[in-house]
Short mmCIF file of N, CA and C in Angstrom, two decimals:
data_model
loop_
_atom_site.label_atom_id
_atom_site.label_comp_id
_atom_site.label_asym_id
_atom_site.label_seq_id
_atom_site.Cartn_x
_atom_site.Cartn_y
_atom_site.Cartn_z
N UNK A 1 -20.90 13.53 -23.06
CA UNK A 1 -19.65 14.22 -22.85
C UNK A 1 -18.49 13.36 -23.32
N UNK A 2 -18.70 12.26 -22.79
CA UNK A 2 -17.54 11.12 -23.74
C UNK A 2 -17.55 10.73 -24.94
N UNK A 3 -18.83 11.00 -25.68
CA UNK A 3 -18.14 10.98 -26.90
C UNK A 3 -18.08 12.18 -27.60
N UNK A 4 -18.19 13.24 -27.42
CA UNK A 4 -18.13 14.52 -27.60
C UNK A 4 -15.98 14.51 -27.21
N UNK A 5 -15.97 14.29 -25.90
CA UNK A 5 -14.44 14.12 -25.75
C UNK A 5 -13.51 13.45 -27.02
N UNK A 6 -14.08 11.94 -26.88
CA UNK A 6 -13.59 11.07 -28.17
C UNK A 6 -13.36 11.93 -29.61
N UNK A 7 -14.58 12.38 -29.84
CA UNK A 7 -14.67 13.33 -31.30
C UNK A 7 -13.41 14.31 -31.12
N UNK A 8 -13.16 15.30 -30.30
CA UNK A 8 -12.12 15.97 -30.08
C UNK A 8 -10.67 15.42 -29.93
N UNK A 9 -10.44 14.47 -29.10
CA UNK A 9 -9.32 14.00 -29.29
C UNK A 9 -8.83 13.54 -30.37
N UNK A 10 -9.60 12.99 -31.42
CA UNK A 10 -9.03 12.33 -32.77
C UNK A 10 -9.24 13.45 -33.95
N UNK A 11 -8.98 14.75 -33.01
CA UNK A 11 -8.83 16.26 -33.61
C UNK A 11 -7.08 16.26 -33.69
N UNK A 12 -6.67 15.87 -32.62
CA UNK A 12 -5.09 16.33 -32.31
C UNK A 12 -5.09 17.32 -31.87
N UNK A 13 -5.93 17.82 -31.32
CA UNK A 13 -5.63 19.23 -30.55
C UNK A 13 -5.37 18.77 -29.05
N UNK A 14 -4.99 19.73 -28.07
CA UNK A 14 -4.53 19.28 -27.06
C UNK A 14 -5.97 19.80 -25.92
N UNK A 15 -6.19 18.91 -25.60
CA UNK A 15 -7.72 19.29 -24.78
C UNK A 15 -7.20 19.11 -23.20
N UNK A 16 -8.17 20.33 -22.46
CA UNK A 16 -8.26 20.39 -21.27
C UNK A 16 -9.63 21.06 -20.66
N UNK A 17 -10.02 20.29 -19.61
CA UNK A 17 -11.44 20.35 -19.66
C UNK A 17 -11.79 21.32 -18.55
N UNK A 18 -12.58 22.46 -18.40
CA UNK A 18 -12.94 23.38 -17.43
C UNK A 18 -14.05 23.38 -16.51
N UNK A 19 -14.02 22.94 -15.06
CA UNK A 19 -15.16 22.64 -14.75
C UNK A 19 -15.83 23.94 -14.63
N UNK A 20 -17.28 23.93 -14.15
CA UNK A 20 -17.86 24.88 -14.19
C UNK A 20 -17.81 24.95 -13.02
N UNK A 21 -18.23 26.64 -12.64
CA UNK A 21 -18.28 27.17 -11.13
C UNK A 21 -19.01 26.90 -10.72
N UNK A 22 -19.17 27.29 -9.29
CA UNK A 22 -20.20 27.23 -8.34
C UNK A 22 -21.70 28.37 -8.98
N UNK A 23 -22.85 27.09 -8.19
CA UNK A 23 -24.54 27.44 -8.50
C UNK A 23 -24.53 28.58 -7.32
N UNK A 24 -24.49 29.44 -7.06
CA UNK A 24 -24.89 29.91 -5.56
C UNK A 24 -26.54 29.67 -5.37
N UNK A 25 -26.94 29.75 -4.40
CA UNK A 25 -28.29 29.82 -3.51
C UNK A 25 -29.62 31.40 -3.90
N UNK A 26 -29.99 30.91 -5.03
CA UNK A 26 -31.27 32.18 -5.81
C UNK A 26 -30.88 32.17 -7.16
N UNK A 27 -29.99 31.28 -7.28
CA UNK A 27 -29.46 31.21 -8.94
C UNK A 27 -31.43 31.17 -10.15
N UNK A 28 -32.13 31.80 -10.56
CA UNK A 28 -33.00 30.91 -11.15
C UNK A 28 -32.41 30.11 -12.27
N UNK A 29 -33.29 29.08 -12.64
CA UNK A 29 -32.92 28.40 -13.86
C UNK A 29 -32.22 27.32 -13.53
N UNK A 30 -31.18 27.35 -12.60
CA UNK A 30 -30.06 26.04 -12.12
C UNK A 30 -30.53 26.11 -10.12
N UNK A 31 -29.71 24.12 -10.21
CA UNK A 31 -30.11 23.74 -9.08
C UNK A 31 -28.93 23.92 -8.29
N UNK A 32 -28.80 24.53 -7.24
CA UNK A 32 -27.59 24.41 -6.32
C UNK A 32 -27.13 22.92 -6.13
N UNK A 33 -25.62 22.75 -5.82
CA UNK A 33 -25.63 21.44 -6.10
C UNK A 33 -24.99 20.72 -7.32
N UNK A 34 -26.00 21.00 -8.27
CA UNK A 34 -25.70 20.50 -9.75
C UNK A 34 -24.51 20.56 -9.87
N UNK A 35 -24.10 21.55 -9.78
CA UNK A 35 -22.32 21.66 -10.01
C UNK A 35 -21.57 20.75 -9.73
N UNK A 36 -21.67 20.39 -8.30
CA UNK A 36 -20.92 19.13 -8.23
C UNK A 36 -21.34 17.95 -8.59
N UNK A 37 -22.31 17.69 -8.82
CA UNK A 37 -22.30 16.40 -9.87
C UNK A 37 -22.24 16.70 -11.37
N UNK A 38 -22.13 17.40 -12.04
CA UNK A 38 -22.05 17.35 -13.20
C UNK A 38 -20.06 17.45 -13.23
N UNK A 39 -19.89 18.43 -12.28
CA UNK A 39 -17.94 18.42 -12.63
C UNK A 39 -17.92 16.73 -12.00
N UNK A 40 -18.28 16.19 -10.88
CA UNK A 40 -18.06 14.96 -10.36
C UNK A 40 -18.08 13.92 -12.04
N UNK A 41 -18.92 13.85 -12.59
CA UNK A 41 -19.21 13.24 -13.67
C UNK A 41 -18.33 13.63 -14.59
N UNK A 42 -18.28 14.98 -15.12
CA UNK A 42 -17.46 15.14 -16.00
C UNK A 42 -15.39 14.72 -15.92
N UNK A 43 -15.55 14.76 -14.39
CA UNK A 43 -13.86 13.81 -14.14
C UNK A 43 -13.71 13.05 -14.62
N UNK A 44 -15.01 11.99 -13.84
CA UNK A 44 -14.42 10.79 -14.23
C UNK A 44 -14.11 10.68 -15.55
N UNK A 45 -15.01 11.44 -16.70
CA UNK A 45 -14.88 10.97 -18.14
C UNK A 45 -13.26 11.61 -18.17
N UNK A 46 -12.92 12.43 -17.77
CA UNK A 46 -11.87 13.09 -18.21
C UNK A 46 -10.63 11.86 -18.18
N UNK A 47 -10.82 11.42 -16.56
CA UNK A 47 -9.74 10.46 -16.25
C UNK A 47 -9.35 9.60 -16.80
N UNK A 48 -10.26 8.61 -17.26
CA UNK A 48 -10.86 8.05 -18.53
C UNK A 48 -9.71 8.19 -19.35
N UNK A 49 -9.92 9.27 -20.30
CA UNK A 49 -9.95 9.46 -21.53
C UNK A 49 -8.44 10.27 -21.56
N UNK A 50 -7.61 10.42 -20.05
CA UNK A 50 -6.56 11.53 -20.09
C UNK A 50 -6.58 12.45 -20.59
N UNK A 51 -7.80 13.25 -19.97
CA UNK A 51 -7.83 14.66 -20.28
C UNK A 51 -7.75 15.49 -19.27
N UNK A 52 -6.78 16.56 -18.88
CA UNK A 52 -6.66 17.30 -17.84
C UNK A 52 -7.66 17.87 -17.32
N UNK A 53 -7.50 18.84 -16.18
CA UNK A 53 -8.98 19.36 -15.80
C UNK A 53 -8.34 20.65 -15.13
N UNK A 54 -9.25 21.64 -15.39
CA UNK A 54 -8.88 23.07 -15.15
C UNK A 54 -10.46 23.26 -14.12
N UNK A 55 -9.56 23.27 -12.95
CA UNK A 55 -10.76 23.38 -11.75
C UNK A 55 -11.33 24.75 -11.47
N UNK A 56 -11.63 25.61 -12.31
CA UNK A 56 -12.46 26.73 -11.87
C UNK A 56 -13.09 27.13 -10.32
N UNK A 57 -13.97 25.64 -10.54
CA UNK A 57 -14.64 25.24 -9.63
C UNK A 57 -14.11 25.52 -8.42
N UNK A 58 -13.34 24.89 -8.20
CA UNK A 58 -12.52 25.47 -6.94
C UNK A 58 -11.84 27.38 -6.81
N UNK A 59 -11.61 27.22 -7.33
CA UNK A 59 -11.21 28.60 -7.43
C UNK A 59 -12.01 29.70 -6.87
N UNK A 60 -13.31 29.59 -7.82
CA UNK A 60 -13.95 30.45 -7.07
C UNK A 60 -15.18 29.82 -6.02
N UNK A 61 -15.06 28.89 -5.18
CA UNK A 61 -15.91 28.16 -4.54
C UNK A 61 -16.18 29.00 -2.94
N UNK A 62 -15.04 29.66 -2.86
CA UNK A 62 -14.83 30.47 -1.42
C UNK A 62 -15.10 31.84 -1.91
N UNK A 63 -15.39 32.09 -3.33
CA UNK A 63 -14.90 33.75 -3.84
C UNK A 63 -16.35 33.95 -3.90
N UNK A 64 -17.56 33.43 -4.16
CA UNK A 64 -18.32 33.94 -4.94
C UNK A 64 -19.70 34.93 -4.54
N UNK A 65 -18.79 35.37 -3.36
CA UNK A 65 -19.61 36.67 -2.46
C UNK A 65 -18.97 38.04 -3.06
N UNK A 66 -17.70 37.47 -2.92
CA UNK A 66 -16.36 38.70 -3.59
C UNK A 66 -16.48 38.74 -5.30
N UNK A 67 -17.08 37.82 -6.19
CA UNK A 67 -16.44 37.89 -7.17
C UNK A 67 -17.93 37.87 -8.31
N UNK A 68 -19.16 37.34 -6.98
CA UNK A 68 -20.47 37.31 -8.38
C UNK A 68 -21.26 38.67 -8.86
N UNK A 69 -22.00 38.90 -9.69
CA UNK A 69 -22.39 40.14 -10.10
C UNK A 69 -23.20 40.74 -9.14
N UNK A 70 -24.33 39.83 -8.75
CA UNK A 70 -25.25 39.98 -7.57
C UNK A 70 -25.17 38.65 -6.68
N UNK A 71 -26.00 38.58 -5.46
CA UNK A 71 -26.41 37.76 -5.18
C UNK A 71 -27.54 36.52 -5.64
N UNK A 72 -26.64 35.18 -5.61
CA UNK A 72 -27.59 34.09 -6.67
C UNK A 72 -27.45 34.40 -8.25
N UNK A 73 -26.35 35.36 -8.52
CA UNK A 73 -25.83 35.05 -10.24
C UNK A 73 -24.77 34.00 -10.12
N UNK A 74 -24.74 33.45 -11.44
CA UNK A 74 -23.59 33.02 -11.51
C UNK A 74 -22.42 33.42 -12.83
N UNK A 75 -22.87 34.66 -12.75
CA UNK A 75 -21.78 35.53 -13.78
C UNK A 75 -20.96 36.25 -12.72
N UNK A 76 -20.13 36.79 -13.00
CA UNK A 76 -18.84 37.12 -12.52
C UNK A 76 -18.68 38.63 -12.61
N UNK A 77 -17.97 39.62 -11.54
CA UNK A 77 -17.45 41.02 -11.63
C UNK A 77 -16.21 41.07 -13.05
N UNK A 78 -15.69 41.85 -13.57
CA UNK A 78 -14.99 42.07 -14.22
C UNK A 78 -13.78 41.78 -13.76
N UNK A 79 -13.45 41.62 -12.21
CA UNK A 79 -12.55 41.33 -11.10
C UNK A 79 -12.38 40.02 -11.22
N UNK A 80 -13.68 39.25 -10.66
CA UNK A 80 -13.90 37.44 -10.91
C UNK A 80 -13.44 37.29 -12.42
N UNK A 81 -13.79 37.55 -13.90
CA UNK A 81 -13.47 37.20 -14.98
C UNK A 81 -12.41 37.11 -14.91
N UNK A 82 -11.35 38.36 -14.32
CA UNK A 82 -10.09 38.43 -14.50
C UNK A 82 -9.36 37.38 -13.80
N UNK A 83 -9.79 37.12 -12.62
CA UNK A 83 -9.19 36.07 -11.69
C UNK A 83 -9.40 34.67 -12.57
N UNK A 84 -10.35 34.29 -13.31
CA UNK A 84 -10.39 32.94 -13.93
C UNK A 84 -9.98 32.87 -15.19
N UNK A 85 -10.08 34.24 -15.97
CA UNK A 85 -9.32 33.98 -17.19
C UNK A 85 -7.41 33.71 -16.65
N UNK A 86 -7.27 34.76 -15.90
CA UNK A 86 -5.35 34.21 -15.55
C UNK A 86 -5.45 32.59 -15.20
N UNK A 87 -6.72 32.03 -14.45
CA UNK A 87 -6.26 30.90 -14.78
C UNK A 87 -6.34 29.84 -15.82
N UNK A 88 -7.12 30.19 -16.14
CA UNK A 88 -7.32 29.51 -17.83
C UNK A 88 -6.09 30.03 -18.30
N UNK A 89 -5.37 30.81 -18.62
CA UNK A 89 -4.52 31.44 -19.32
C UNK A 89 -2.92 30.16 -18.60
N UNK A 90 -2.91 30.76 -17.66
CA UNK A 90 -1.60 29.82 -16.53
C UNK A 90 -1.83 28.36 -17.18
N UNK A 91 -3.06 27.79 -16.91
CA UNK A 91 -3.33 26.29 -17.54
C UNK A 91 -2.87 26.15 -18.94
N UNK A 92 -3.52 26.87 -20.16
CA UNK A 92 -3.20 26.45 -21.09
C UNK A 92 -1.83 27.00 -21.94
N UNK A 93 -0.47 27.78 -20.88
CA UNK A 93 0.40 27.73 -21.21
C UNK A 93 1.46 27.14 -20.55
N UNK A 94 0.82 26.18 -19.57
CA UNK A 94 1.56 25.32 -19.31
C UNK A 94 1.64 23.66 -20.29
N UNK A 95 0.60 23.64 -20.54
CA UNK A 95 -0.10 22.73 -21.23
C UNK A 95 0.76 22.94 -22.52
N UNK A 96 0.76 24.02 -23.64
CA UNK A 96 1.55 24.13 -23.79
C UNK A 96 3.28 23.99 -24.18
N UNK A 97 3.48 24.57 -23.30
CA UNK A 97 4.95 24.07 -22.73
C UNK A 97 5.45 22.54 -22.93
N UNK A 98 4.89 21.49 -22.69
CA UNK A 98 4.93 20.35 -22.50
C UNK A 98 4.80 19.84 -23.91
#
């Protein structure tokens, strides 16, 4: 991930990094959990390297009864998409701005 970061930054583009959401509990394929160590990991590189971080993760960490397709997906209602694209959207026009 860090040097994947590195490669991008000496793009000049303005990078900001998105953690991923929450695993819920029947997910197949992924381990509940994982999530937070892989966003845990992926910070630090961020911090590192001063790259912002667009916490998804949080966002929908309390939602994802209200917002997943079924129980144990980790895809999203058309409702949930909408709620995380405005924030992706809010993030990278603030970002932006600056």
């Amino acid at each position: 991930l860090e040097q994947l970061a590195r490669q991008l930054q000496q793009t000049g583009a303005k990078l900001i990094f998105a953690t991923t959401t929450p695993v819920p509990e029947g997910e197949l394929g992924r381990k509940v959990g994982d999530d937070i160590i892989y966003n845990q990991a992926a910070r630090e590189v961020m911090k590192r390297l001063g790259i912002p971080v667009n916490d998804l993760h949080h966002i929908m960490a309390d939602r994802m009864s209200d917002y997943a397709r079924a129980p144990g997906d980790v895809h999203f209602t058309p409702e949930g998409s909408e709620l995380l694209g405005k924030a992706v959207a809010k993030t990278i026009i603030s970002a932006l701005a600056k």
